[in-house]
Amino acid sequence: MLAGHECSTTGSVGIAVFPENGSDALTLTKNADIAMYLAKEEGKNDYRFFSPEIKSQSIERLMLEADLRHALEFDQFTLHYQPKLDVQTGRITGLEALLRWVHPELGNVPPMDFISLAEETGLILPIGLWVLKTACAQNMAWQRDGLPSMSMAVNLSPRQFLDENLLRDIDELLISTGMPAHLLQLEITESMVMQNVDRAVRVLDQIQSRGVRLAIDDFGTGYSSMSLMKQFPIDTIKIDRSFVRDLENSSQDRAIAKAIISMGKALGLTVVAEGVETAEQDAFLRGHECDELQGYLFSRPIPAESIALLLRPTLLSPSLQPSAFPISTHVRKAVAVKA
């Protein structure tokens, strides 16, 4: 009982056995600690025995964490950008910035291998700020080069969303890069806003008051209710790729996609489908009036210089205006060659 409230606790146990896992107390304790953290990572309230394989995984994780701490300092991060296509006009309307880590020894480290680690260690805060600044600065550099004005979508991590300096950082990066606020779109997930609804609404209201646009990413995979969704000052929802992947074969996924599009339309939101890879998926989403499409069918995430090729109007007919233009086959081929 704590302050009159009944609280229940669970235990995660790591076990090291003498002498196989150590011949002294220090080694046994260290190895038991490694096994305990594995029990926590795999769901908590459980136990794990230490093994050489666990130690190897732990050492690899520690080494990756150490390298991640120096990745910003050694300029190992880069951004790739994935276009979003407007269904009605067939034109590129925006880009999403995606983080890439080029390790000097490991090569390209998949985001799934380091994003969660950055989140757990708190490194996601300086890394996330670097992503925001770099994406906004790049967008303005493209505009100074005469390329069309584009919205730039950047994902916020859960830790960034909870950071008390978030609003200050947004203000400072908009000033330092000269980026118009309406061209920046911050993508958050359902689970992030549902952890503390009152705080989430306050923060989102303050972000929107600056003119920055807001999107709910991976929509449909969380647990938000419609009554709560209408409280959030968002302007875009993105249909998660898990519902797009099997549109051709799954009547359930088709029903979910249709429901999300209908709900978005009813609320006056822009609906974006991500993970579009086939002509059949494209046809279904267009037929049900999805607003924007994003996926490998149109373009993979590509480096900044390849985006410049994609957007530069001189690649197309002189009659086309530089505001934006359709993604044509020969432009996609040019980008593929450049990338």
PDB file of N, CA and C in Angstrom, residues 93-168:
ATOM      1  N   THR A  93       3.526  16.538 -54.105  1.00  0.00           N
ATOM      2  CA  THR A  93       3.068  17.617 -53.229  1.00  0.00           C
ATOM      3  C   THR A  93       3.913  17.754 -51.966  1.00  0.00           C
ATOM      4  N   GLY A  94       4.695  16.749 -51.665  1.00  0.00           N
ATOM      5  CA  GLY A  94       5.499  16.826 -50.451  1.00  0.00           C
ATOM      6  C   GLY A  94       6.515  15.706 -50.391  1.00  0.00           C
ATOM      7  N   LEU A  95       7.366  15.793 -49.389  1.00  0.00           N
ATOM      8  CA  LEU A  95       8.425  14.812 -49.178  1.00  0.00           C
ATOM      9  C   LEU A  95       8.444  14.411 -47.704  1.00  0.00           C
ATOM     10  N   GLU A  96       8.862  13.190 -47.438  1.00  0.00           N
ATOM     11  CA  GLU A  96       9.081  12.751 -46.067  1.00  0.00           C
ATOM     12  C   GLU A  96      10.564  12.491 -45.869  1.00  0.00           C
ATOM     13  N   ALA A  97      11.130  13.093 -44.824  1.00  0.00           N
ATOM     14  CA  ALA A  97      12.546  12.918 -44.520  1.00  0.00           C
ATOM     15  C   ALA A  97      12.740  11.656 -43.688  1.00  0.00           C
ATOM     16  N   LEU A  98      13.676  10.802 -44.115  1.00  0.00           N
ATOM     17  CA  LEU A  98      13.929   9.530 -43.440  1.00  0.00           C
ATOM     18  C   LEU A  98      15.410   9.412 -43.110  1.00  0.00           C
ATOM     19  N   LEU A  99      15.707   9.079 -41.869  1.00  0.00           N
ATOM     20  CA  LEU A  99      17.077   9.054 -41.371  1.00  0.00           C
ATOM     21  C   LEU A  99      17.809   7.798 -41.827  1.00  0.00           C
ATOM     22  N   ARG A 100      19.082   7.964 -42.211  1.00  0.00           N
ATOM     23  CA  ARG A 100      19.959   6.865 -42.574  1.00  0.00           C
ATOM     24  C   ARG A 100      21.286   7.019 -41.833  1.00  0.00           C
ATOM     25  N   TRP A 101      21.841   5.882 -41.393  1.00  0.00           N
ATOM     26  CA  TRP A 101      23.136   5.879 -40.699  1.00  0.00           C
ATOM     27  C   TRP A 101      24.120   5.054 -41.511  1.00  0.00           C
ATOM     28  N   VAL A 102      25.157   5.719 -42.003  1.00  0.00           N
ATOM     29  CA  VAL A 102      26.212   5.041 -42.758  1.00  0.00           C
ATOM     30  C   VAL A 102      27.395   4.842 -41.815  1.00  0.00           C
ATOM     31  N   HIS A 103      27.509   3.631 -41.292  1.00  0.00           N
ATOM     32  CA  HIS A 103      28.563   3.297 -40.333  1.00  0.00           C
ATOM     33  C   HIS A 103      29.865   3.018 -41.090  1.00  0.00           C
ATOM     34  N   PRO A 104      31.005   3.517 -40.611  1.00  0.00           N
ATOM     35  CA  PRO A 104      32.265   3.340 -41.347  1.00  0.00           C
ATOM     36  C   PRO A 104      32.672   1.880 -41.519  1.00  0.00           C
ATOM     37  N   GLU A 105      32.225   1.006 -40.627  1.00  0.00           N
ATOM     38  CA  GLU A 105      32.586  -0.412 -40.727  1.00  0.00           C
ATOM     39  C   GLU A 105      31.397  -1.296 -41.090  1.00  0.00           C
ATOM     40  N   LEU A 106      30.226  -0.979 -40.538  1.00  0.00           N
ATOM     41  CA  LEU A 106      29.050  -1.817 -40.761  1.00  0.00           C
ATOM     42  C   LEU A 106      28.287  -1.434 -42.021  1.00  0.00           C
ATOM     43  N   GLY A 107      28.616  -0.288 -42.605  1.00  0.00           N
ATOM     44  CA  GLY A 107      27.877   0.167 -43.773  1.00  0.00           C
ATOM     45  C   GLY A 107      26.547   0.783 -43.368  1.00  0.00           C
ATOM     46  N   ASN A 108      25.521   0.565 -44.183  1.00  0.00           N
ATOM     47  CA  ASN A 108      24.199   1.123 -43.898  1.00  0.00           C
ATOM     48  C   ASN A 108      23.527   0.320 -42.785  1.00  0.00           C
ATOM     49  N   VAL A 109      23.312   0.965 -41.642  1.00  0.00           N
ATOM     50  CA  VAL A 109      22.653   0.318 -40.511  1.00  0.00           C
ATOM     51  C   VAL A 109      21.146   0.555 -40.649  1.00  0.00           C
ATOM     52  N   PRO A 110      20.335  -0.514 -40.717  1.00  0.00           N
ATOM     53  CA  PRO A 110      18.880  -0.330 -40.858  1.00  0.00           C
ATOM     54  C   PRO A 110      18.313   0.484 -39.703  1.00  0.00           C
ATOM     55  N   PRO A 111      17.373   1.387 -39.982  1.00  0.00           N
ATOM     56  CA  PRO A 111      16.769   2.189 -38.911  1.00  0.00           C
ATOM     57  C   PRO A 111      16.203   1.346 -37.776  1.00  0.00           C
ATOM     58  N   MET A 112      15.650   0.167 -38.093  1.00  0.00           N
ATOM     59  CA  MET A 112      15.077  -0.683 -37.040  1.00  0.00           C
ATOM     60  C   MET A 112      16.139  -1.159 -36.056  1.00  0.00           C
ATOM     61  N   ASP A 113      17.426  -1.089 -36.466  1.00  0.00           N
ATOM     62  CA  ASP A 113      18.504  -1.542 -35.589  1.00  0.00           C
ATOM     63  C   ASP A 113      19.041  -0.452 -34.672  1.00  0.00           C
ATOM     64  N   PHE A 114      18.717   0.824 -34.968  1.00  0.00           N
ATOM     65  CA  PHE A 114      19.290   1.865 -34.123  1.00  0.00           C
ATOM     66  C   PHE A 114      18.299   2.903 -33.619  1.00  0.00           C
ATOM     67  N   ILE A 115      17.116   3.024 -34.219  1.00  0.00           N
ATOM     68  CA  ILE A 115      16.158   4.034 -33.763  1.00  0.00           C
ATOM     69  C   ILE A 115      15.686   3.730 -32.349  1.00  0.00           C
ATOM     70  N   SER A 116      15.325   2.466 -32.085  1.00  0.00           N
ATOM     71  CA  SER A 116      14.860   2.115 -30.739  1.00  0.00           C
ATOM     72  C   SER A 116      15.978   2.288 -29.721  1.00  0.00           C
ATOM     73  N   LEU A 117      17.222   2.000 -30.126  1.00  0.00           N
ATOM     74  CA  LEU A 117      18.360   2.190 -29.231  1.00  0.00           C
ATOM     75  C   LEU A 117      18.555   3.669 -28.925  1.00  0.00           C
ATOM     76  N   ALA A 118      18.416   4.503 -29.934  1.00  0.00           N
ATOM     77  CA  ALA A 118      18.532   5.943 -29.725  1.00  0.00           C
ATOM     78  C   ALA A 118      17.432   6.450 -28.805  1.00  0.00           C
ATOM     79  N   GLU A 119      16.238   5.880 -28.934  1.00  0.00           N
ATOM     80  CA  GLU A 119      15.111   6.272 -28.086  1.00  0.00           C
ATOM     81  C   GLU A 119      15.385   5.887 -26.631  1.00  0.00           C
ATOM     82  N   GLU A 120      15.870   4.663 -26.417  1.00  0.00           N
ATOM     83  CA  GLU A 120      16.113   4.181 -25.054  1.00  0.00           C
ATOM     84  C   GLU A 120      17.212   4.969 -24.355  1.00  0.00           C
ATOM     85  N   THR A 121      18.234   5.363 -25.094  1.00  0.00           N
ATOM     86  CA  THR A 121      19.393   6.034 -24.488  1.00  0.00           C
ATOM     87  C   THR A 121      19.230   7.548 -24.406  1.00  0.00           C
ATOM     88  N   GLY A 122      18.185   8.085 -25.034  1.00  0.00           N
ATOM     89  CA  GLY A 122      18.008   9.531 -25.049  1.00  0.00           C
ATOM     90  C   GLY A 122      18.735  10.215 -26.185  1.00  0.00           C
ATOM     91  N   LEU A 123      19.509   9.460 -26.962  1.00  0.00           N
ATOM     92  CA  LEU A 123      20.238  10.049 -28.091  1.00  0.00           C
ATOM     93  C   LEU A 123      19.294  10.531 -29.180  1.00  0.00           C
ATOM     94  N   ILE A 124      18.052  10.069 -29.131  1.00  0.00           N
ATOM     95  CA  ILE A 124      17.083  10.473 -30.151  1.00  0.00           C
ATOM     96  C   ILE A 124      16.815  11.974 -30.111  1.00  0.00           C
ATOM     97  N   LEU A 125      17.044  12.616 -28.952  1.00  0.00           N
ATOM     98  CA  LEU A 125      16.775  14.057 -28.863  1.00  0.00           C
ATOM     99  C   LEU A 125      17.736  14.864 -29.726  1.00  0.00           C
ATOM    100  N   PRO A 126      19.065  14.732 -29.576  1.00  0.00           N
ATOM    101  CA  PRO A 126      19.943  15.477 -30.483  1.00  0.00           C
ATOM    102  C   PRO A 126      19.850  14.988 -31.922  1.00  0.00           C
ATOM    103  N   ILE A 127      19.649  13.684 -32.117  1.00  0.00           N
ATOM    104  CA  ILE A 127      19.534  13.154 -33.477  1.00  0.00           C
ATOM    105  C   ILE A 127      18.265  13.684 -34.141  1.00  0.00           C
ATOM    106  N   GLY A 128      17.158  13.656 -33.401  1.00  0.00           N
ATOM    107  CA  GLY A 128      15.899  14.140 -33.954  1.00  0.00           C
ATOM    108  C   GLY A 128      15.942  15.618 -34.294  1.00  0.00           C
ATOM    109  N   LEU A 129      16.611  16.395 -33.461  1.00  0.00           N
ATOM    110  CA  LEU A 129      16.751  17.823 -33.748  1.00  0.00           C
ATOM    111  C   LEU A 129      17.588  18.033 -35.001  1.00  0.00           C
ATOM    112  N   TRP A 130      18.645  17.214 -35.158  1.00  0.00           N
ATOM    113  CA  TRP A 130      19.475  17.305 -36.368  1.00  0.00           C
ATOM    114  C   TRP A 130      18.635  16.999 -37.604  1.00  0.00           C
ATOM    115  N   VAL A 131      17.769  15.996 -37.522  1.00  0.00           N
ATOM    116  CA  VAL A 131      16.909  15.643 -38.653  1.00  0.00           C
ATOM    117  C   VAL A 131      15.999  16.813 -39.018  1.00  0.00           C
ATOM    118  N   LEU A 132      15.372  17.409 -38.008  1.00  0.00           N
ATOM    119  CA  LEU A 132      14.480  18.542 -38.265  1.00  0.00           C
ATOM    120  C   LEU A 132      15.217  19.694 -38.941  1.00  0.00           C
ATOM    121  N   LYS A 133      16.364  20.068 -38.386  1.00  0.00           N
ATOM    122  CA  LYS A 133      17.114  21.198 -38.942  1.00  0.00           C
ATOM    123  C   LYS A 133      17.610  20.898 -40.347  1.00  0.00           C
ATOM    124  N   THR A 134      18.124  19.684 -40.547  1.00  0.00           N
ATOM    125  CA  THR A 134      18.682  19.329 -41.853  1.00  0.00           C
ATOM    126  C   THR A 134      17.595  19.278 -42.923  1.00  0.00           C
ATOM    127  N   ALA A 135      16.442  18.698 -42.583  1.00  0.00           N
ATOM    128  CA  ALA A 135      15.350  18.604 -43.552  1.00  0.00           C
ATOM    129  C   ALA A 135      14.827  19.987 -43.937  1.00  0.00           C
ATOM    130  N   CYS A 136      14.663  20.859 -42.950  1.00  0.00           N
ATOM    131  CA  CYS A 136      14.175  22.211 -43.243  1.00  0.00           C
ATOM    132  C   CYS A 136      15.206  23.003 -44.047  1.00  0.00           C
ATOM    133  N   ALA A 137      16.469  22.898 -43.665  1.00  0.00           N
ATOM    134  CA  ALA A 137      17.521  23.612 -44.388  1.00  0.00           C
ATOM    135  C   ALA A 137      17.616  23.118 -45.831  1.00  0.00           C
ATOM    136  N   GLN A 138      17.488  21.812 -46.024  1.00  0.00           N
ATOM    137  CA  GLN A 138      17.542  21.261 -47.379  1.00  0.00           C
ATOM    138  C   GLN A 138      16.366  21.748 -48.221  1.00  0.00           C
ATOM    139  N   ASN A 139      15.196  21.802 -47.627  1.00  0.00           N
ATOM    140  CA  ASN A 139      14.017  22.271 -48.348  1.00  0.00           C
ATOM    141  C   ASN A 139      14.208  23.713 -48.822  1.00  0.00           C
ATOM    142  N   MET A 140      14.770  24.539 -47.958  1.00  0.00           N
ATOM    143  CA  MET A 140      15.002  25.926 -48.340  1.00  0.00           C
ATOM    144  C   MET A 140      16.116  26.041 -49.379  1.00  0.00           C
ATOM    145  N   ALA A 141      17.118  25.169 -49.301  1.00  0.00           N
ATOM    146  CA  ALA A 141      18.186  25.175 -50.305  1.00  0.00           C
ATOM    147  C   ALA A 141      17.624  24.827 -51.676  1.00  0.00           C
ATOM    148  N   TRP A 142      16.696  23.858 -51.729  1.00  0.00           N
ATOM    149  CA  TRP A 142      16.058  23.526 -53.000  1.00  0.00           C
ATOM    150  C   TRP A 142      15.302  24.721 -53.561  1.00  0.00           C
ATOM    151  N   GLN A 143      14.607  25.434 -52.676  1.00  0.00           N
ATOM    152  CA  GLN A 143      13.845  26.590 -53.157  1.00  0.00           C
ATOM    153  C   GLN A 143      14.758  27.687 -53.671  1.00  0.00           C
ATOM    154  N   ARG A 144      15.888  27.900 -52.993  1.00  0.00           N
ATOM    155  CA  ARG A 144      16.844  28.912 -53.476  1.00  0.00           C
ATOM    156  C   ARG A 144      17.425  28.521 -54.836  1.00  0.00           C
ATOM    157  N   ASP A 145      17.452  27.226 -55.108  1.00  0.00           N
ATOM    158  CA  ASP A 145      17.942  26.747 -56.406  1.00  0.00           C
ATOM    159  C   ASP A 145      16.866  26.775 -57.474  1.00  0.00           C
ATOM    160  N   GLY A 146      15.690  27.304 -57.127  1.00  0.00           N
ATOM    161  CA  GLY A 146      14.624  27.434 -58.109  1.00  0.00           C
ATOM    162  C   GLY A 146      13.704  26.243 -58.225  1.00  0.00           C
ATOM    163  N   LEU A 147      13.817  25.291 -57.306  1.00  0.00           N
ATOM    164  CA  LEU A 147      12.936  24.131 -57.335  1.00  0.00           C
ATOM    165  C   LEU A 147      11.596  24.477 -56.687  1.00  0.00           C
ATOM    166  N   PRO A 148      10.550  23.708 -56.992  1.00  0.00           N
ATOM    167  CA  PRO A 148       9.214  24.031 -56.478  1.00  0.00           C
ATOM    168  C   PRO A 148       9.136  23.932 -54.962  1.00  0.00           C
ATOM    169  N   SER A 149       8.229  24.726 -54.409  1.00  0.00           N
ATOM    170  CA  SER A 149       8.000  24.710 -52.969  1.00  0.00           C
ATOM    171  C   SER A 149       7.289  23.423 -52.581  1.00  0.00           C
ATOM    172  N   MET A 150       7.839  22.719 -51.578  1.00  0.00           N
ATOM    173  CA  MET A 150       7.299  21.436 -51.148  1.00  0.00           C
ATOM    174  C   MET A 150       7.105  21.422 -49.640  1.00  0.00           C
ATOM    175  N   SER A 151       6.089  20.693 -49.181  1.00  0.00           N
ATOM    176  CA  SER A 151       5.978  20.461 -47.746  1.00  0.00           C
ATOM    177  C   SER A 151       6.985  19.385 -47.351  1.00  0.00           C
ATOM    178  N   MET A 152       7.488  19.485 -46.132  1.00  0.00           N
ATOM    179  CA  MET A 152       8.487  18.542 -45.639  1.00  0.00           C
ATOM    180  C   MET A 152       7.936  17.865 -44.384  1.00  0.00           C
ATOM    181  N   ALA A 153       7.756  16.551 -44.450  1.00  0.00           N
ATOM    182  CA  ALA A 153       7.256  15.787 -43.310  1.00  0.00           C
ATOM    183  C   ALA A 153       8.434  15.179 -42.556  1.00  0.00           C
ATOM    184  N   VAL A 154       8.398  15.312 -41.226  1.00  0.00           N
ATOM    185  CA  VAL A 154       9.446  14.761 -40.365  1.00  0.00           C
ATOM    186  C   VAL A 154       8.779  14.020 -39.220  1.00  0.00           C
ATOM    187  N   ASN A 155       9.260  12.817 -38.937  1.00  0.00           N
ATOM    188  CA  ASN A 155       8.701  12.021 -37.848  1.00  0.00           C
ATOM    189  C   ASN A 155       9.231  12.498 -36.499  1.00  0.00           C
ATOM    190  N   LEU A 156       8.319  12.649 -35.542  1.00  0.00           N
ATOM    191  CA  LEU A 156       8.712  12.919 -34.167  1.00  0.00           C
ATOM    192  C   LEU A 156       8.727  11.611 -33.390  1.00  0.00           C
ATOM    193  N   SER A 157       9.757  11.391 -32.596  1.00  0.00           N
ATOM    194  CA  SER A 157       9.808  10.195 -31.766  1.00  0.00           C
ATOM    195  C   SER A 157       9.015  10.445 -30.480  1.00  0.00           C
ATOM    196  N   PRO A 158       8.631   9.370 -29.777  1.00  0.00           N
ATOM    197  CA  PRO A 158       7.915   9.551 -28.500  1.00  0.00           C
ATOM    198  C   PRO A 158       8.682  10.427 -27.523  1.00  0.00           C
ATOM    199  N   ARG A 159      10.000  10.245 -27.447  1.00  0.00           N
ATOM    200  CA  ARG A 159      10.806  11.021 -26.493  1.00  0.00           C
ATOM    201  C   ARG A 159      10.860  12.490 -26.901  1.00  0.00           C
ATOM    202  N   GLN A 160      10.918  12.759 -28.193  1.00  0.00           N
ATOM    203  CA  GLN A 160      10.887  14.150 -28.648  1.00  0.00           C
ATOM    204  C   GLN A 160       9.563  14.806 -28.273  1.00  0.00           C
ATOM    205  N   PHE A 161       8.472  14.065 -28.467  1.00  0.00           N
ATOM    206  CA  PHE A 161       7.155  14.633 -28.195  1.00  0.00           C
ATOM    207  C   PHE A 161       6.991  14.993 -26.725  1.00  0.00           C
ATOM    208  N   LEU A 162       7.679  14.255 -25.846  1.00  0.00           N
ATOM    209  CA  LEU A 162       7.605  14.515 -24.413  1.00  0.00           C
ATOM    210  C   LEU A 162       8.625  15.550 -23.954  1.00  0.00           C
ATOM    211  N   ASP A 163       9.555  15.916 -24.826  1.00  0.00           N
ATOM    212  CA  ASP A 163      10.622  16.832 -24.444  1.00  0.00           C
ATOM    213  C   ASP A 163      10.055  18.232 -24.187  1.00  0.00           C
ATOM    214  N   GLU A 164      10.393  18.808 -23.049  1.00  0.00           N
ATOM    215  CA  GLU A 164       9.874  20.132 -22.689  1.00  0.00           C
ATOM    216  C   GLU A 164      10.428  21.236 -23.581  1.00  0.00           C
ATOM    217  N   ASN A 165      11.503  20.950 -24.323  1.00  0.00           N
ATOM    218  CA  ASN A 165      12.107  21.951 -25.209  1.00  0.00           C
ATOM    219  C   ASN A 165      11.603  21.857 -26.644  1.00  0.00           C
ATOM    220  N   LEU A 166      10.624  20.997 -26.902  1.00  0.00           N
ATOM    221  CA  LEU A 166      10.165  20.776 -28.274  1.00  0.00           C
ATOM    222  C   LEU A 166       9.694  22.054 -28.946  1.00  0.00           C
ATOM    223  N   LEU A 167       8.832  22.810 -28.290  1.00  0.00           N
ATOM    224  CA  LEU A 167       8.285  24.019 -28.906  1.00  0.00           C
ATOM    225  C   LEU A 167       9.380  25.049 -29.153  1.00  0.00           C
ATOM    226  N   ARG A 168      10.294  25.182 -28.197  1.00  0.00           N
ATOM    227  CA  ARG A 168      11.421  26.105 -28.383  1.00  0.00           C
ATOM    228  C   ARG A 168      12.263  25.683 -29.570  1.00  0.00           C
TER     229      ARG A 168
END
